[in-house]
Amino acid sequence: MKTIIEPFRIKVVEPLRMTTREERERILRDADFNPFRIRSRDVIIDLLTDSGTGAMSSAQWAGIMQGDESYAGASSFYRFEEVMKDLTGFEHVLPTHQGRASERILFELVGGEGKVVPNNNHFDTTRANIEHSGAEAVDLVIDEGKQPTVHHPFKGNMDIDKLTSLIERVGADKIPLVMVTITDNSDGGQPVSLENLRAVREVCDEHGLPMFLDACRFAENAYFIKLRESDHAEKSVAAIAAEMFSLADGATFSAKKDGLANIGGWLAMNNEDWAVECRNRLILTEGFSTYGGLSGRDLAAIAIGLEEVVEEDYLRYRIASTEYVARHISEAGVPIMKPAGGHAVYIDARQMLPHIPPLQYPGQALAVELYKEGGIRGCEIGTAMFGLRPDGKEEPAHMDLVRLAIPRRMYTQAHMDFVVEVITEVHHNREKLRGMKFIRQPPALRHFTGRFDYVDP
Ligand SMILES: Cc1ncc(COP(=O)(O)O)c(C=O)c1O
């Protein structure tokens, strides 16, 4: 059959509140044209993020009822640890309340003034934690990864020449570890090939460096390897994931993505000395090492989520639904980043709205219009988010995109058809969209709380 169906049926439903265009216009005005300021009950399809927004399975909910809330030695922790060891092979597993806590603990230990941490592309919180420690975060993705329309099966790959030159330039003693983010969120959820991970491992071995994964979307990455790297087509996703993890010395993880949970994370590694140090920091700031800031029930849900996420029927549907939206809007002429990544579709607002200059935030204008047209909430990733420099001046960001991140197991094909229809309609009327301006903005992270209005006609 060529129709790929949702590999689940729905047992519990959460009603969506339908709104009229007039209501949405008022809601937008009240929210000062910032989708982050809109209440979720006023959103019809929420594509703001795929982080912690997915639906849990009946098995996960059953696991929650069995969560062991003992302070020390909870059975939920041992179940989680067993699943983790089977999946990743790492010797030491520390639960954390989310991905950024794992990053903070790791980089407080290995970062610091004068250190340099390479990655294909650091996610914002990883970069922020590295920089907070005093170290420098360097992005070394291949050039194709920076070009929205260039096709490449693994646009998240690290550029091995750039990695070698960096090590030669700064010296291996300044580099505590080399990180690779799978999939590469900051670059549109693009995957990294197993061949590239092996090449990074070889460079690390040559220079005696540890290699860590930011493994938030490891299952989506493994599935892309199965689809696109011919040597691995016959392997199971779990086997490919195990191979990816076996190349690394450790990993950080947000269970809000491929943990299929609403909260949680982990930090795992083989180095015992580092693990002892990290565990001490975990106990100091997060919680005892068998719960790490989570409740026992969260650990139970994550353990089950990690087993479910490598199921191929799930991944086939997951990747197909992202690709479905991307293909249909692209056929309607909407410019997008290609190929579609694992968890999101990125619309190139700068190309779609050439009459709106970057300093009038075409991405914000498009995000506002998608809400006005169909109650869809996406996220501007462009000049509103990145254009303000520390000296207070503004400059256009590298790109002006709108990210539509697809929550896991939450929406059906009919929802996605609706999303396609709304985007196509907005694209049809694109010449009527107007630029935007800030009317109030905080000095940092202005896209979250800033207030906007339309520029004067
Ligand atoms: C690649 C990547 N790393 C780290 C994080 C941080 O995880 P958390 O939001 O759980 O702190 C995220 C979250 O979006 C991510 O996408």
Coordinates of C-alpha atoms and ligand atoms in Angstrom, one line a residue:
M1 CA 0.0 0.0 0.0
K2 CA 1.3 3.4 -0.8
T3 CA -0.8 5.2 1.9
I4 CA 1.2 5.5 5.1
I5 CA -1.2 5.6 8.0
E6 CA -0.7 6.8 11.6
P7 CA 0.4 3.5 13.3
F8 CA -1.8 4.1 16.3
R9 CA -5.5 4.6 17.1
I10 CA -6.7 7.3 19.4
K11 CA -8.0 6.4 22.9
V12 CA -8.0 9.8 24.5
V13 CA -8.8 13.1 22.7
E14 CA -8.1 16.7 23.5
P15 CA -10.6 19.0 21.8
L16 CA -9.4 21.7 19.6
R17 CA -11.2 25.0 19.9
M18 CA -12.1 26.4 16.5
T19 CA -11.8 30.1 16.2
T20 CA -13.0 32.5 13.5
R21 CA -10.8 34.8 11.6
E22 CA -12.2 37.8 13.4
E23 CA -11.4 36.2 16.8
R24 CA -7.9 35.5 15.6
E25 CA -7.4 39.1 14.5
R26 CA -8.4 40.3 18.0
I27 CA -6.2 37.6 19.7
L28 CA -3.3 38.7 17.5
R29 CA -3.7 42.3 18.4
D30 CA -4.0 41.4 22.1
A31 CA -0.8 39.4 21.8
D32 CA 0.9 42.3 20.1
F33 CA 1.5 40.0 17.0
N34 CA 3.8 37.7 18.8
P35 CA 2.7 34.0 18.6
F36 CA 4.7 33.3 21.8
R37 CA 2.2 35.6 23.6
I38 CA -0.9 33.6 22.4
R39 CA -2.6 31.2 24.8
S40 CA -2.5 27.6 23.6
R41 CA -6.4 27.3 23.8
D42 CA -6.5 29.9 21.0
V43 CA -4.3 27.9 18.7
I44 CA -5.8 25.3 16.3
I45 CA -2.7 23.6 15.2
D46 CA 0.4 24.2 17.4
L47 CA 3.6 23.8 15.5
L48 CA 5.7 26.1 17.7
T49 CA 8.0 23.2 18.9
D50 CA 8.3 19.4 18.8
S51 CA 9.9 19.5 22.3
G52 CA 7.8 17.9 25.0
T53 CA 4.6 18.4 23.0
G54 CA 4.1 14.8 21.8
A55 CA 1.4 12.3 22.8
M56 CA 2.4 9.4 25.1
S57 CA 1.2 5.9 24.4
S58 CA -1.1 3.8 26.6
A59 CA 1.9 1.8 27.6
Q60 CA 3.7 5.0 28.8
W61 CA 0.6 6.1 30.8
A62 CA 0.5 2.6 32.3
G63 CA 4.2 2.9 33.2
I64 CA 3.4 6.2 34.9
M65 CA 1.0 4.5 37.2
Q66 CA 3.8 2.1 38.2
G67 CA 6.4 4.8 38.7
D68 CA 8.4 4.3 41.9
E69 CA 8.9 7.5 43.7
S70 CA 11.5 6.3 46.2
Y71 CA 14.2 8.9 46.8
A72 CA 17.0 6.3 46.3
G73 CA 17.2 3.1 44.4
A74 CA 13.8 3.5 42.7
S75 CA 12.9 0.5 40.5
S76 CA 11.9 3.1 37.7
F77 CA 15.5 4.2 37.6
Y78 CA 16.8 0.6 37.2
R79 CA 14.3 -0.1 34.4
F80 CA 15.4 3.2 32.7
E81 CA 19.1 2.3 33.1
E82 CA 18.6 -1.1 31.7
V83 CA 16.8 0.3 28.6
M84 CA 19.5 2.9 28.2
K85 CA 22.4 0.4 28.4
D86 CA 20.7 -1.9 25.9
L87 CA 20.1 1.0 23.5
T88 CA 23.4 3.0 23.9
G89 CA 25.9 0.7 25.6
F90 CA 27.1 3.6 27.7
E91 CA 28.4 2.5 31.1
H92 CA 27.2 5.5 33.2
V93 CA 23.7 6.9 32.9
L94 CA 22.6 10.0 34.7
P95 CA 18.9 11.1 34.5
T96 CA 18.4 14.9 34.3
H97 CA 15.3 17.1 34.1
Q98 CA 16.0 18.1 30.5
G99 CA 18.7 18.3 27.9
R100 CA 20.1 21.6 29.0
A101 CA 20.8 20.3 32.5
S102 CA 22.9 17.5 31.0
E103 CA 24.8 20.2 29.0
R104 CA 25.3 22.4 32.0
I105 CA 26.7 19.5 34.1
L106 CA 29.0 18.3 31.3
F107 CA 30.4 21.7 30.3
E108 CA 30.8 22.9 33.9
L109 CA 33.2 19.9 34.2
V110 CA 35.0 20.0 30.8
G111 CA 34.5 23.5 29.6
G112 CA 36.1 26.7 30.9
E113 CA 38.2 29.7 29.8
G114 CA 40.5 28.9 26.8
K115 CA 38.7 25.7 25.8
V116 CA 37.1 25.1 22.4
V117 CA 34.2 22.8 21.7
P118 CA 33.5 21.8 18.0
N119 CA 30.1 20.6 16.8
N120 CA 28.3 20.3 13.4
N121 CA 26.0 23.0 14.8
H122 CA 25.5 23.7 18.4
F123 CA 21.9 24.0 19.5
D124 CA 21.3 27.3 21.3
T125 CA 21.3 25.8 24.8
T126 CA 24.4 23.8 24.1
R127 CA 26.2 26.9 22.9
A128 CA 24.9 29.0 25.8
N129 CA 26.1 26.4 28.3
I130 CA 29.6 26.1 26.7
E131 CA 29.9 29.9 26.5
H132 CA 28.7 30.3 30.1
S133 CA 31.6 28.1 31.2
G134 CA 34.0 30.5 29.4
A135 CA 34.7 28.1 26.5
E136 CA 34.2 28.8 22.8
A137 CA 31.5 26.9 20.8
V138 CA 32.5 26.4 17.1
D139 CA 30.1 25.1 14.3
L140 CA 31.7 23.0 11.6
V141 CA 28.8 21.8 9.4
I142 CA 29.5 21.0 5.7
D143 CA 28.9 24.0 3.4
E144 CA 25.8 22.3 1.8
G145 CA 24.2 22.5 5.3
K146 CA 24.2 26.2 5.1
Q147 CA 22.4 26.4 1.7
P148 CA 18.6 26.0 2.0
T149 CA 18.0 24.8 -1.6
V150 CA 21.0 22.6 -2.1
H151 CA 20.2 18.9 -2.0
H152 CA 22.4 16.6 0.1
P153 CA 21.2 13.5 1.9
F154 CA 23.2 14.3 5.1
K155 CA 23.2 18.1 5.4
G156 CA 24.0 17.8 9.1
N157 CA 27.4 16.2 8.4
M158 CA 30.5 17.7 10.1
D159 CA 33.2 19.0 7.7
I160 CA 36.1 16.8 8.5
D161 CA 38.7 19.1 7.0
K162 CA 37.4 22.0 9.1
L163 CA 37.6 19.8 12.2
T164 CA 41.2 18.8 11.4
S165 CA 42.2 22.4 10.8
L166 CA 40.6 23.5 14.0
I167 CA 42.4 20.9 16.0
E168 CA 45.7 21.9 14.3
R169 CA 45.1 25.6 14.9
V170 CA 44.0 25.6 18.6
G171 CA 45.7 22.3 19.7
A172 CA 44.1 19.1 20.9
D173 CA 44.8 20.0 24.5
K174 CA 42.3 22.9 24.2
I175 CA 39.5 20.7 23.0
P176 CA 37.8 18.7 25.8
L177 CA 35.6 16.8 23.4
V178 CA 34.1 16.9 19.9
M179 CA 30.3 16.9 19.7
V180 CA 28.0 15.9 16.9
T181 CA 24.3 16.8 17.0
I182 CA 21.9 14.2 15.5
T183 CA 19.8 15.4 13.9
D184 CA 21.1 18.9 13.4
N185 CA 18.3 21.0 14.8
S186 CA 19.8 24.4 14.1
D187 CA 20.1 23.4 10.5
G188 CA 16.6 22.2 9.9
G189 CA 16.7 18.8 11.5
Q190 CA 19.1 17.5 8.9
P191 CA 20.7 14.1 9.5
V192 CA 24.3 13.0 9.9
S193 CA 25.5 9.8 8.1
L194 CA 27.2 6.9 9.9
E195 CA 30.1 7.3 7.5
N196 CA 30.5 10.9 8.8
L197 CA 30.3 9.8 12.4
R198 CA 33.0 7.2 11.7
A199 CA 35.2 9.9 10.1
V200 CA 34.8 12.1 13.1
R201 CA 35.7 9.2 15.4
E202 CA 38.9 8.6 13.4
V203 CA 39.9 12.2 13.8
C204 CA 39.2 12.0 17.5
D205 CA 41.2 8.8 17.8
E206 CA 44.2 10.4 16.0
H207 CA 44.2 13.3 18.5
G208 CA 43.1 11.4 21.6
L209 CA 39.8 13.3 21.9
P210 CA 36.5 12.0 23.3
M211 CA 33.5 12.2 21.0
F212 CA 30.0 13.0 22.3
L213 CA 26.6 13.0 20.6
D214 CA 23.8 15.5 21.2
A215 CA 21.4 12.6 20.7
C216 CA 18.0 14.4 21.1
R217 CA 16.7 13.0 17.7
F218 CA 18.9 9.9 17.5
A219 CA 16.0 7.7 16.2
E220 CA 15.0 10.1 13.4
N221 CA 18.7 10.3 12.5
A222 CA 19.0 6.5 12.5
Y223 CA 16.0 6.1 10.3
F224 CA 17.4 8.6 7.8
I225 CA 20.6 6.5 7.7
K226 CA 18.5 3.4 6.9
L227 CA 16.7 5.3 4.1
R228 CA 19.6 7.1 2.6
E229 CA 22.9 5.3 3.3
S230 CA 22.7 2.2 1.2
D231 CA 24.9 -0.1 3.3
H232 CA 22.4 0.1 6.2
A233 CA 19.1 -0.4 4.5
E234 CA 18.7 -3.9 5.8
K235 CA 19.5 -3.1 9.4
S236 CA 17.0 -2.3 12.1
V237 CA 16.8 1.2 13.4
A238 CA 17.8 0.0 16.9
A239 CA 20.9 -1.7 15.4
I240 CA 21.8 1.5 13.5
A241 CA 21.3 3.6 16.7
A242 CA 23.5 1.1 18.6
E243 CA 26.2 1.6 16.0
M244 CA 26.0 5.4 16.2
F245 CA 26.2 5.3 20.0
S246 CA 29.1 2.7 19.9
L247 CA 31.2 5.3 18.0
A248 CA 30.8 7.8 20.9
D249 CA 32.2 8.1 24.4
G250 CA 29.1 9.7 25.7
A251 CA 26.0 11.7 24.9
T252 CA 23.5 14.4 26.1
F253 CA 19.8 13.9 25.5
S254 CA 16.5 15.7 25.9
A255 CA 13.8 13.1 26.4
K256 CA 11.3 15.7 25.2
K257 CA 12.2 14.7 21.6
D258 CA 13.0 11.1 20.9
G259 CA 12.3 10.0 24.4
L260 CA 8.6 10.5 23.5
A261 CA 8.1 12.0 26.9
N262 CA 6.9 15.4 28.0
I263 CA 9.9 16.1 30.3
G264 CA 13.3 14.6 31.0
G265 CA 16.8 14.0 29.8
W266 CA 20.0 12.1 30.4
L267 CA 23.7 12.4 30.3
A268 CA 25.6 9.2 29.6
M269 CA 29.3 8.4 29.2
N270 CA 32.0 5.7 29.5
N271 CA 34.6 7.7 31.4
E272 CA 34.3 6.7 35.0
D273 CA 36.2 9.7 36.4
W274 CA 34.0 12.1 34.5
A275 CA 30.9 10.2 35.6
V276 CA 31.8 10.5 39.3
E277 CA 32.3 14.2 38.9
C278 CA 29.1 14.7 36.9
R279 CA 27.1 12.6 39.4
N280 CA 28.3 14.8 42.2
R281 CA 27.2 17.9 40.3
L282 CA 23.8 16.2 39.5
I283 CA 23.2 15.6 43.2
L284 CA 24.2 19.2 44.1
T285 CA 21.8 20.9 41.7
E286 CA 19.3 18.4 40.2
G287 CA 18.6 15.6 42.6
F288 CA 19.9 12.2 43.7
S289 CA 21.5 10.1 41.0
T290 CA 18.6 7.7 40.7
Y291 CA 16.1 10.4 39.8
G292 CA 18.1 13.5 38.7
G293 CA 15.3 16.1 39.1
L294 CA 12.6 13.9 37.7
S295 CA 9.9 11.9 39.4
G296 CA 10.0 8.1 39.1
R297 CA 7.0 8.1 36.8
D298 CA 8.8 10.3 34.3
L299 CA 11.7 7.8 34.2
A300 CA 9.2 5.0 33.6
A301 CA 7.6 7.0 30.7
I302 CA 11.1 7.7 29.2
A303 CA 12.2 4.1 29.4
I304 CA 9.1 3.0 27.5
G305 CA 9.4 5.9 25.1
L306 CA 13.0 4.9 24.2
E307 CA 11.8 1.5 23.2
E308 CA 8.8 2.8 21.2
V309 CA 10.8 5.4 19.3
V310 CA 12.9 3.0 17.4
E311 CA 9.8 1.1 16.0
E312 CA 10.0 1.5 12.3
D313 CA 6.2 1.8 11.7
Y314 CA 6.3 4.9 13.9
L315 CA 9.4 6.4 12.2
R316 CA 8.0 5.7 8.8
Y317 CA 4.9 7.7 9.7
R318 CA 6.9 10.3 11.5
I319 CA 9.3 11.1 8.6
A320 CA 6.5 10.7 6.0
S321 CA 4.3 13.3 7.7
T322 CA 7.0 16.0 7.8
E323 CA 7.9 15.1 4.2
Y324 CA 4.2 15.2 3.2
V325 CA 3.8 18.8 4.3
A326 CA 7.1 19.8 2.7
R327 CA 6.3 18.2 -0.6
H328 CA 2.8 19.6 -0.9
I329 CA 3.6 23.1 -0.1
S330 CA 6.7 23.0 -2.3
E331 CA 4.6 21.8 -5.2
A332 CA 2.3 24.8 -4.5
G333 CA 5.4 27.0 -5.0
V334 CA 6.2 27.8 -1.4
P335 CA 10.0 28.1 -1.0
I336 CA 11.3 25.8 1.8
M337 CA 14.5 24.4 3.0
K338 CA 15.3 21.1 1.2
P339 CA 15.2 18.3 1.8
A340 CA 12.7 18.3 4.7
G341 CA 14.4 17.5 8.0
G342 CA 13.1 15.0 10.5
H343 CA 11.0 17.1 12.9
A344 CA 10.1 20.3 11.1
V345 CA 9.4 22.1 7.8
Y346 CA 11.1 25.4 7.3
I347 CA 9.6 28.0 5.0
D348 CA 12.0 30.5 3.5
A349 CA 10.0 33.7 4.3
R350 CA 12.7 36.0 2.8
Q351 CA 12.3 34.4 -0.6
M352 CA 8.5 34.1 -0.3
L353 CA 8.1 37.8 0.7
P354 CA 10.8 39.7 -1.3
H355 CA 8.8 43.0 -0.9
I356 CA 9.4 42.8 2.9
P357 CA 13.0 43.8 3.8
P358 CA 14.7 41.6 6.5
L359 CA 14.6 44.5 9.0
Q360 CA 10.8 44.4 8.7
Y361 CA 10.9 40.7 9.7
P362 CA 9.3 38.7 6.9
G363 CA 9.4 35.6 9.1
Q364 CA 7.4 37.3 11.8
A365 CA 4.9 38.6 9.1
L366 CA 4.5 35.1 7.8
A367 CA 4.1 33.5 11.2
V368 CA 1.4 36.1 12.1
E369 CA -0.4 35.5 8.8
L370 CA -0.4 31.7 9.3
Y371 CA -2.1 32.2 12.6
K372 CA -4.6 34.8 11.2
E373 CA -5.5 32.5 8.2
G374 CA -5.9 29.2 10.0
G375 CA -4.9 29.4 13.7
I376 CA -1.5 27.7 13.0
R377 CA 1.3 28.6 15.3
G378 CA 4.8 28.5 14.0
C379 CA 8.0 30.1 15.0
E380 CA 10.0 32.9 13.3
I381 CA 13.7 31.9 13.0
G382 CA 15.4 34.9 11.5
T383 CA 16.0 38.6 12.0
A384 CA 13.5 39.0 14.9
M385 CA 15.3 36.2 16.7
F386 CA 18.9 36.8 15.8
G387 CA 19.1 40.3 14.3
L388 CA 19.8 42.3 17.5
R389 CA 23.6 42.6 18.2
P390 CA 25.0 43.0 21.7
D391 CA 25.8 46.7 20.8
G392 CA 22.1 47.4 20.2
K393 CA 22.4 47.7 16.4
E394 CA 20.3 45.5 14.1
E395 CA 21.4 43.5 11.1
P396 CA 19.6 40.9 8.9
A397 CA 20.0 37.4 10.2
H398 CA 21.6 34.8 7.8
M399 CA 18.1 33.7 6.8
D400 CA 14.5 34.6 7.6
L401 CA 12.6 31.3 8.1
V402 CA 9.4 30.1 9.7
R403 CA 9.7 26.8 11.5
L404 CA 6.7 24.5 11.6
A405 CA 7.8 21.8 14.1
I406 CA 5.6 18.7 14.2
P407 CA 4.8 17.2 17.6
R408 CA 5.2 13.5 17.8
R409 CA 2.1 11.3 17.4
M410 CA -0.2 14.2 17.9
Y411 CA -1.7 15.3 14.6
T412 CA -3.4 13.2 11.9
Q413 CA -3.1 13.4 8.1
A414 CA -6.3 15.6 8.0
H415 CA -4.5 18.1 10.3
M416 CA -1.6 18.1 8.0
D417 CA -3.9 18.6 4.9
F418 CA -5.3 21.6 6.8
V419 CA -1.8 23.0 7.4
V420 CA -1.0 22.6 3.7
E421 CA -4.2 24.4 2.7
V422 CA -3.6 27.3 5.0
I423 CA 0.0 27.7 3.9
T424 CA -1.0 27.5 0.2
E425 CA -3.6 30.2 0.7
V426 CA -1.2 32.5 2.5
H427 CA 1.3 32.0 -0.3
H428 CA -1.4 32.8 -2.8
N429 CA -2.0 36.1 -1.1
R430 CA 1.6 36.8 -0.2
E431 CA 1.8 40.2 -1.9
K432 CA -0.7 41.5 0.6
L433 CA 1.5 40.7 3.6
R434 CA 3.0 43.7 5.4
G435 CA 6.3 44.1 7.2
M436 CA 6.4 44.4 11.0
K437 CA 8.2 46.5 13.6
F438 CA 9.0 46.0 17.3
I439 CA 7.0 48.4 19.5
R440 CA 8.7 47.1 22.6
Q441 CA 11.6 44.7 23.1
P442 CA 13.7 43.3 25.9
P443 CA 17.5 43.6 25.5
A444 CA 18.0 39.8 25.0
L445 CA 15.9 36.9 23.6
R446 CA 13.5 39.6 22.3
H447 CA 11.5 37.1 20.1
F448 CA 9.9 35.5 23.2
T449 CA 8.4 38.5 24.8
G450 CA 8.8 41.4 22.3
R451 CA 5.7 43.3 21.0
F452 CA 5.2 43.9 17.3
D453 CA 2.9 46.0 15.1
Y454 CA 2.6 46.3 11.3
V455 CA 4.8 49.0 9.7
D456 CA 2.9 52.0 8.3
P457 CA 1.6 51.4 4.8
Ligands
LIG1 C1 19.6 19.5 19.4 C2 19.1 20.0 20.8 N1 19.9 19.9 21.8 C3 19.5 20.3 23.1 C4 18.2 20.7 23.3 C5 17.9 21.1 24.7 O1 17.0 20.3 25.3 P1 15.9 20.8 26.4 O2 14.9 21.7 25.8 O3 15.3 19.5 26.9 O4 16.7 21.5 27.5 C6 17.3 20.8 22.3 C7 16.0 21.3 22.5 O5 15.3 21.7 21.6 C8 17.8 20.4 21.0 O6 16.9 20.4 19.9

